[in-house]
mmCIF file of C-alpha atoms in Angstrom:
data_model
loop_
_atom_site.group_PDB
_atom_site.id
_atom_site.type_symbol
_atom_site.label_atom_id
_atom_site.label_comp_id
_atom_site.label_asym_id
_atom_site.label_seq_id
_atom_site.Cartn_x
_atom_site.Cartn_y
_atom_site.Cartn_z
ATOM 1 C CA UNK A 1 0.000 0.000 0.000
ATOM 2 C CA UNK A 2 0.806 3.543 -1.073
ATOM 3 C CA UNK A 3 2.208 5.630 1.876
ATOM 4 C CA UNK A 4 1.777 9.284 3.591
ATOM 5 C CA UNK A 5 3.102 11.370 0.962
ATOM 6 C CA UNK A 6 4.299 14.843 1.383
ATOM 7 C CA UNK A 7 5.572 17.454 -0.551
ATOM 8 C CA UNK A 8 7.744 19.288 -0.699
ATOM 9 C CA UNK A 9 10.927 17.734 0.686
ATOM 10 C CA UNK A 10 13.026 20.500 1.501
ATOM 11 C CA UNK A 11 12.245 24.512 1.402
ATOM 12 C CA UNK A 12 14.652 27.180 2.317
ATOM 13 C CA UNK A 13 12.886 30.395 3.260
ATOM 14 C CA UNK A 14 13.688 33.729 4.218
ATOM 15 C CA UNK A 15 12.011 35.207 7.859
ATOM 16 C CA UNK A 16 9.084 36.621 7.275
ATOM 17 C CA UNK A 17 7.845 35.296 4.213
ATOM 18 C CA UNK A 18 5.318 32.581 3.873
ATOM 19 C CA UNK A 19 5.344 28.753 3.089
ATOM 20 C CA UNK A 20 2.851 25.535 2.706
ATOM 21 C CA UNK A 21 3.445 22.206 3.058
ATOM 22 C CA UNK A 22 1.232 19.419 1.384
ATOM 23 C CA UNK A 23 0.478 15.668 3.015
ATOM 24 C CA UNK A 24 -1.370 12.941 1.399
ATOM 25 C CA UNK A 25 -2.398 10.493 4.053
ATOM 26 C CA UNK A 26 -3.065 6.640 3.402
ATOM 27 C CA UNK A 27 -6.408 5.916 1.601
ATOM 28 C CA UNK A 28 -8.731 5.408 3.757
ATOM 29 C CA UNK A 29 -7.083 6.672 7.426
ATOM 30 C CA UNK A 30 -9.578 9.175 9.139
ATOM 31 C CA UNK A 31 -7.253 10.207 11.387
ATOM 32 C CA UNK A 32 -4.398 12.794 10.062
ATOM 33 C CA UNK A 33 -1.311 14.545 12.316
ATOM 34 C CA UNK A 34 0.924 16.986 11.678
ATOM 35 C CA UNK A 35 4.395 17.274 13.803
ATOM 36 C CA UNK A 36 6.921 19.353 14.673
ATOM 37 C CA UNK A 37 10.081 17.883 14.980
ATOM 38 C CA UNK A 38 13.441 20.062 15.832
ATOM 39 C CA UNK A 39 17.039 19.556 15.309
ATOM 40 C CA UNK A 40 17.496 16.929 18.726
ATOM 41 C CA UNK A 41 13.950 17.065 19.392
ATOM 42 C CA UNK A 42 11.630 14.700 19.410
ATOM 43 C CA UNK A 43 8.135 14.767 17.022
ATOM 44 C CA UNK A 44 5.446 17.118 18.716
ATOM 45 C CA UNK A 45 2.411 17.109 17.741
ATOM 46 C CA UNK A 46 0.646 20.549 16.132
ATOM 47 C CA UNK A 47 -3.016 19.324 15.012
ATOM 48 C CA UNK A 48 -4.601 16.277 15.113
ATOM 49 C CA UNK A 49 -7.536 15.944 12.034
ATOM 50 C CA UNK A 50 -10.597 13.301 12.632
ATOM 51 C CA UNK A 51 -12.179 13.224 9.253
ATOM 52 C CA UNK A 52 -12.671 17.145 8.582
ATOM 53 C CA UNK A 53 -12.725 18.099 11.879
ATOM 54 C CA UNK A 54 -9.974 19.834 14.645
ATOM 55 C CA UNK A 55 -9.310 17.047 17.266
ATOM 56 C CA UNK A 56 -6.141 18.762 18.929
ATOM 57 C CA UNK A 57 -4.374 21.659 17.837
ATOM 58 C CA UNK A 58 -3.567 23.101 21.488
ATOM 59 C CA UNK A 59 0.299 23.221 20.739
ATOM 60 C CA UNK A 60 -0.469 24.952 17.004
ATOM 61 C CA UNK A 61 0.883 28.375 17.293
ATOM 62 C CA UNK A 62 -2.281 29.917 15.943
ATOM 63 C CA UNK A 63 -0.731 33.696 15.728
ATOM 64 C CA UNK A 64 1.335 32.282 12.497
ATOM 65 C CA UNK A 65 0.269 28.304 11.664
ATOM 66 C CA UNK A 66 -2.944 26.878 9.824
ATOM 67 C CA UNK A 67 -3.583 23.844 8.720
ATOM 68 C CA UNK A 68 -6.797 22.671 6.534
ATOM 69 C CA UNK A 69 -7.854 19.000 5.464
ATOM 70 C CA UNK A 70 -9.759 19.541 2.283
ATOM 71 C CA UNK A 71 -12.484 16.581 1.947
ATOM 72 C CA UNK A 72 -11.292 14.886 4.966
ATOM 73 C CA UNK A 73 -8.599 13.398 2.801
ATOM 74 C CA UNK A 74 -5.518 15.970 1.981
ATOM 75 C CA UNK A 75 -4.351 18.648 3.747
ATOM 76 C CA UNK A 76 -1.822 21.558 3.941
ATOM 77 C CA UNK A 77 -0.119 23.336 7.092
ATOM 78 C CA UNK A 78 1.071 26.884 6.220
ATOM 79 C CA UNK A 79 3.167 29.385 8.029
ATOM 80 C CA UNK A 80 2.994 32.914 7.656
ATOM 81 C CA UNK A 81 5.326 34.403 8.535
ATOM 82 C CA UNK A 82 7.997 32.227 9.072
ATOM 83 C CA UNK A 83 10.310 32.794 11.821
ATOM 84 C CA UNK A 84 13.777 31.243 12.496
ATOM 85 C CA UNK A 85 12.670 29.078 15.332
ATOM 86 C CA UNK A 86 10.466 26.981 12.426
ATOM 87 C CA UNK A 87 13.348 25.755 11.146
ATOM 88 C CA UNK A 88 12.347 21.948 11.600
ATOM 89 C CA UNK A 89 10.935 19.132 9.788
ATOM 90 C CA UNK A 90 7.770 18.883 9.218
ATOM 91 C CA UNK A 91 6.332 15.501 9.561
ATOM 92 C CA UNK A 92 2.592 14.441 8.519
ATOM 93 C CA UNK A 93 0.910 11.158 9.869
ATOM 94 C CA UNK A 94 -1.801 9.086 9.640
ATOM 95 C CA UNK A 95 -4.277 6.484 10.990
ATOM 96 C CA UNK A 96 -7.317 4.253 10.727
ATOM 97 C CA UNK A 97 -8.686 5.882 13.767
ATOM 98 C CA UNK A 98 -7.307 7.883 16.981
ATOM 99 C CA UNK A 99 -4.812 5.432 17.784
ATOM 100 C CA UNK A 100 -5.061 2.804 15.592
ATOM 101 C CA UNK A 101 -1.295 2.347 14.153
ATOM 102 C CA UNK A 102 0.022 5.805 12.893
ATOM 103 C CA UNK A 103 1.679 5.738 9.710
ATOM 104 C CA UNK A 104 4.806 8.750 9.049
ATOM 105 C CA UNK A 105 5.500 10.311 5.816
ATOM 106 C CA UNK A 106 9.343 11.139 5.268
ATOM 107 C CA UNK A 107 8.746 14.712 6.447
ATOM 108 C CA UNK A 108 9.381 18.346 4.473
ATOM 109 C CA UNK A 109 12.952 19.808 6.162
ATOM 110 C CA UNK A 110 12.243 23.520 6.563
ATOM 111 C CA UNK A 111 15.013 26.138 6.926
ATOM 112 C CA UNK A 112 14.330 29.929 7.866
ATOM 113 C CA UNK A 113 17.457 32.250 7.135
ATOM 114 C CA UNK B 1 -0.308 15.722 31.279
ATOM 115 C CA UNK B 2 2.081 12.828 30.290
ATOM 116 C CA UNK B 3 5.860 12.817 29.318
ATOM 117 C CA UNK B 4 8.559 10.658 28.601
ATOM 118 C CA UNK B 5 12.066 10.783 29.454
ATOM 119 C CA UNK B 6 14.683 8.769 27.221
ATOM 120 C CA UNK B 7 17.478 8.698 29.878
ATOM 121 C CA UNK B 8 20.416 8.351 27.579
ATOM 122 C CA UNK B 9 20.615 11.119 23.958
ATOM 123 C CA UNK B 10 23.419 8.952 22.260
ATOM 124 C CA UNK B 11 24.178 5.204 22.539
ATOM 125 C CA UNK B 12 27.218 4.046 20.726
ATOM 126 C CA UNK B 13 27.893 0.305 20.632
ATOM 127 C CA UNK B 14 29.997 -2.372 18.800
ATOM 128 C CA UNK B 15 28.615 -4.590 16.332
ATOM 129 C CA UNK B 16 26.583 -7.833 17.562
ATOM 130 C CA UNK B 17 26.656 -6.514 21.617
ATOM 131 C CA UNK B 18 23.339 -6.464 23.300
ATOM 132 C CA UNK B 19 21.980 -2.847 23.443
ATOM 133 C CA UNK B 20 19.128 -1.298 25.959
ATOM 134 C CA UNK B 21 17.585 1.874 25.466
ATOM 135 C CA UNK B 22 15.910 3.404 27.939
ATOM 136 C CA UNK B 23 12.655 5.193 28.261
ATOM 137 C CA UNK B 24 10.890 6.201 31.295
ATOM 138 C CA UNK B 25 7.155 7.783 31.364
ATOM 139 C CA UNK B 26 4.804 10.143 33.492
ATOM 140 C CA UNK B 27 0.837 9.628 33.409
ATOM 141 C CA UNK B 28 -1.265 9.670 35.942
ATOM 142 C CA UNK B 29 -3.457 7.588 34.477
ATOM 143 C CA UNK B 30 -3.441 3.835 31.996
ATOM 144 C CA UNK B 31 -1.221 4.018 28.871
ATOM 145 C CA UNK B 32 -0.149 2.681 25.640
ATOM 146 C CA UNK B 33 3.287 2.633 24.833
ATOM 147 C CA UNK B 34 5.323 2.898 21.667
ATOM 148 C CA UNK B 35 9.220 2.535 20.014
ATOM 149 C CA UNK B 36 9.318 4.189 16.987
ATOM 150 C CA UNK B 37 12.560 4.044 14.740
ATOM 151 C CA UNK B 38 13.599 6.797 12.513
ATOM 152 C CA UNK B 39 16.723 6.006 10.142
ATOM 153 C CA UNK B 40 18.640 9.053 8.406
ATOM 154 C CA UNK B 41 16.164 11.202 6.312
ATOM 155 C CA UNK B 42 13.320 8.857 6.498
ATOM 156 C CA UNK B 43 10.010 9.319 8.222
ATOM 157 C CA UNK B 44 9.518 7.335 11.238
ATOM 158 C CA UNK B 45 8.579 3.601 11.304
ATOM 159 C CA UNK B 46 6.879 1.330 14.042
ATOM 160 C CA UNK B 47 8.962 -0.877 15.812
ATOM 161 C CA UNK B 48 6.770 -1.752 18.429
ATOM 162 C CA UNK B 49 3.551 -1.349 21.020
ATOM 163 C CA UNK B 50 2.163 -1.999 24.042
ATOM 164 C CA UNK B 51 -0.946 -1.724 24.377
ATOM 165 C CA UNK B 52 -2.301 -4.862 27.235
ATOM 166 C CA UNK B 53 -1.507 -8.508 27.996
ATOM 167 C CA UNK B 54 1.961 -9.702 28.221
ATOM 168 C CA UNK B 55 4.340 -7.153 29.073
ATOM 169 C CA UNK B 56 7.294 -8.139 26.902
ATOM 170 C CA UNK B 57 6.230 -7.160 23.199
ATOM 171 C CA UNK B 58 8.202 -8.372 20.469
ATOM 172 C CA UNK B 59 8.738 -6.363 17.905
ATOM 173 C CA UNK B 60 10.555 -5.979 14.422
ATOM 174 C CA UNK B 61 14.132 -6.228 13.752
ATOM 175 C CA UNK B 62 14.773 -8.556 16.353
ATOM 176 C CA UNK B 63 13.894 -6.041 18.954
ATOM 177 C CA UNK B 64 11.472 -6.083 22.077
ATOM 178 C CA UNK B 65 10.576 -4.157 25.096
ATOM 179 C CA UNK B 66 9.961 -4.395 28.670
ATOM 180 C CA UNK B 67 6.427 -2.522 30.382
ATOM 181 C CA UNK B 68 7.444 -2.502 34.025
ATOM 182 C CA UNK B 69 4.614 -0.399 35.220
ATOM 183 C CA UNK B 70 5.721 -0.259 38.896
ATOM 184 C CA UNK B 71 8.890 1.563 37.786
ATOM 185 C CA UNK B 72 6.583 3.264 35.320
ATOM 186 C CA UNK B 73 9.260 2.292 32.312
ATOM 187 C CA UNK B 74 9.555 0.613 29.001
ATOM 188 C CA UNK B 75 13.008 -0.303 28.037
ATOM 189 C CA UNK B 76 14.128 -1.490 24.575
ATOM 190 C CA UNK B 77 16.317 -3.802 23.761
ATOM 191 C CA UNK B 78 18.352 -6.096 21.334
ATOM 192 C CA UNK B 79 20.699 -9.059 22.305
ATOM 193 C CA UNK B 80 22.927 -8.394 19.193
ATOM 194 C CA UNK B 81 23.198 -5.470 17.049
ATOM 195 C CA UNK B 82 23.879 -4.852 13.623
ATOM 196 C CA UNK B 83 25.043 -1.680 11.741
ATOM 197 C CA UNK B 84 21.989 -1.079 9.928
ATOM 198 C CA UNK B 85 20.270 -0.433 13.486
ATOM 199 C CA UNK B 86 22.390 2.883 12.992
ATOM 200 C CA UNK B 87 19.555 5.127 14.004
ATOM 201 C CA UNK B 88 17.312 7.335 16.355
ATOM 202 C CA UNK B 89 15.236 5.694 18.506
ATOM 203 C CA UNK B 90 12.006 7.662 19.928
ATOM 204 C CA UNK B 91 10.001 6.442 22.826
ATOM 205 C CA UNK B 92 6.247 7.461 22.819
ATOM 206 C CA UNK B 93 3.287 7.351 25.039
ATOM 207 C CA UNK B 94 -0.394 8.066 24.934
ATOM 208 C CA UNK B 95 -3.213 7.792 27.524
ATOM 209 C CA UNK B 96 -5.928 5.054 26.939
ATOM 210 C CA UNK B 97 -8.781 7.270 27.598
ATOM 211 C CA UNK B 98 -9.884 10.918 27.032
ATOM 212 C CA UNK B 99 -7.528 13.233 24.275
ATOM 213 C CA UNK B 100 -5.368 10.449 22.500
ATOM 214 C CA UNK B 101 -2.644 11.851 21.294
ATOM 215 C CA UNK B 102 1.451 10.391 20.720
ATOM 216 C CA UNK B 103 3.922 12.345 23.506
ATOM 217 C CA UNK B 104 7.456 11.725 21.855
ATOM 218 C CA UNK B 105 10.727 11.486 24.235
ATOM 219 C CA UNK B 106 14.018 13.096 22.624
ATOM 220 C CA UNK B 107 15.323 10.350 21.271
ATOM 221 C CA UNK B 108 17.963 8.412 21.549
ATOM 222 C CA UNK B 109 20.463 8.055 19.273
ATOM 223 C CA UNK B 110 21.566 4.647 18.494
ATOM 224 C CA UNK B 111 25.439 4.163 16.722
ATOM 225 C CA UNK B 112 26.791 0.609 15.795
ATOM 226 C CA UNK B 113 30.529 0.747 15.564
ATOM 227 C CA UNK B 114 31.970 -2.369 13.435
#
């Protein structure tokens, strides 16, 4: 099976300016995540999707971050603006159901100069 | 809230000696617990879960784990390693009920020397 797919891999920004990152989750998982994972970090989670809906997005820096899941299938996490502390990766995940084994996509490496 | 501790950042060991990795949790109430693996520019993979039942899970690449609930911890380990285990290792937890959501440790990074 065909897994989470995200686009794009790497993305060099300047502070300030804006950028969007695109996940495709597994066919058929309801359940989509996107993390925040740091240089030495590990993965923290942003905003948890059910379907179309906003399960968790309590550590999603509102001020600057949104993220959408069109048709309860894609979905794309933006920053604007970007500040240096964003440079991370970016990793999207996804599941059957809350908990149900979470799949990772490789992740979209994002540096802010 | 929960958290998880992974007690050691770097791990470097020789080729085919046993390796444990530690990982320690907080919750104050039931969890599940995960090892995830992540290998250099890839996305991170399964390795195992425990979830109930028998508290030594086998999981893949030869690995398993330990859920010691008294000392609130769930080691990993390997009797031999090889150098493709080369790799960070992330410990994760998540309560059973209410807000379900994965609570990564730092990671620890795991380096086979041959």
């Amino acid at each position: 099976e065909a897994g989470v797919a995200q686009s794009p891999r790497y993305k060099i920004i300047e502070k300030r300016q804006s950028v969007a990152f695109w996940c495709n989750p597994i066919s058929g998982h309801a359940t989509l995540y996107w993390y925040q994972q740091i240089l030495g970090q590990g993965p923290k989670l942003l905003i948890q999707f059910q379907n179309n809906g906003v399960v968790d997005d309590s550590q999603l820096p509102k001020d600057r971050f949104s993220a959408e899941r069109l048709k309860g299938v894609d979905s794309t996490l933006k920053i604007q603006p970007a500040k240096l502390e964003d440079s991370a990766v970016y990793l999207c995940a996804s599941s059957l159901e809350i908990l149900s084994v979470t799949f990772f996509g490789q992740g979209t490496r994002l540096t802010v100069v | 809230a929960q958290s998880v501790t992974q007690l050691d950042s770097q791990v470097p060991v020789f080729e085919e000696a046993p390796v444990e990795l530690r990982c320690n949790y907080s919750s104050s109430v039931s969890v599940y617990l995960f090892w995830y693996v992540q290998y250099p520019n890839q996305g991170l993979q399964l390795l195992l879960k425990y979830l109930s039942g028998s508290t030594l899970v086998k999981g893949i690449n030869g690995f398993e784990a330990e859920f010691n609930k008294s000392q609130t911890s769930f080691h990993l380990r390997k009797p031999s390693v090889h150098i493709s285990d080369t790799a960070e290792y992330f410990c994760a937890v998540t309560v059973i009920q209410g807000a379900q959501k994965l609570v990564f440790g730092q990671g620890t990074r795991l380096t086979i020397n041959p």
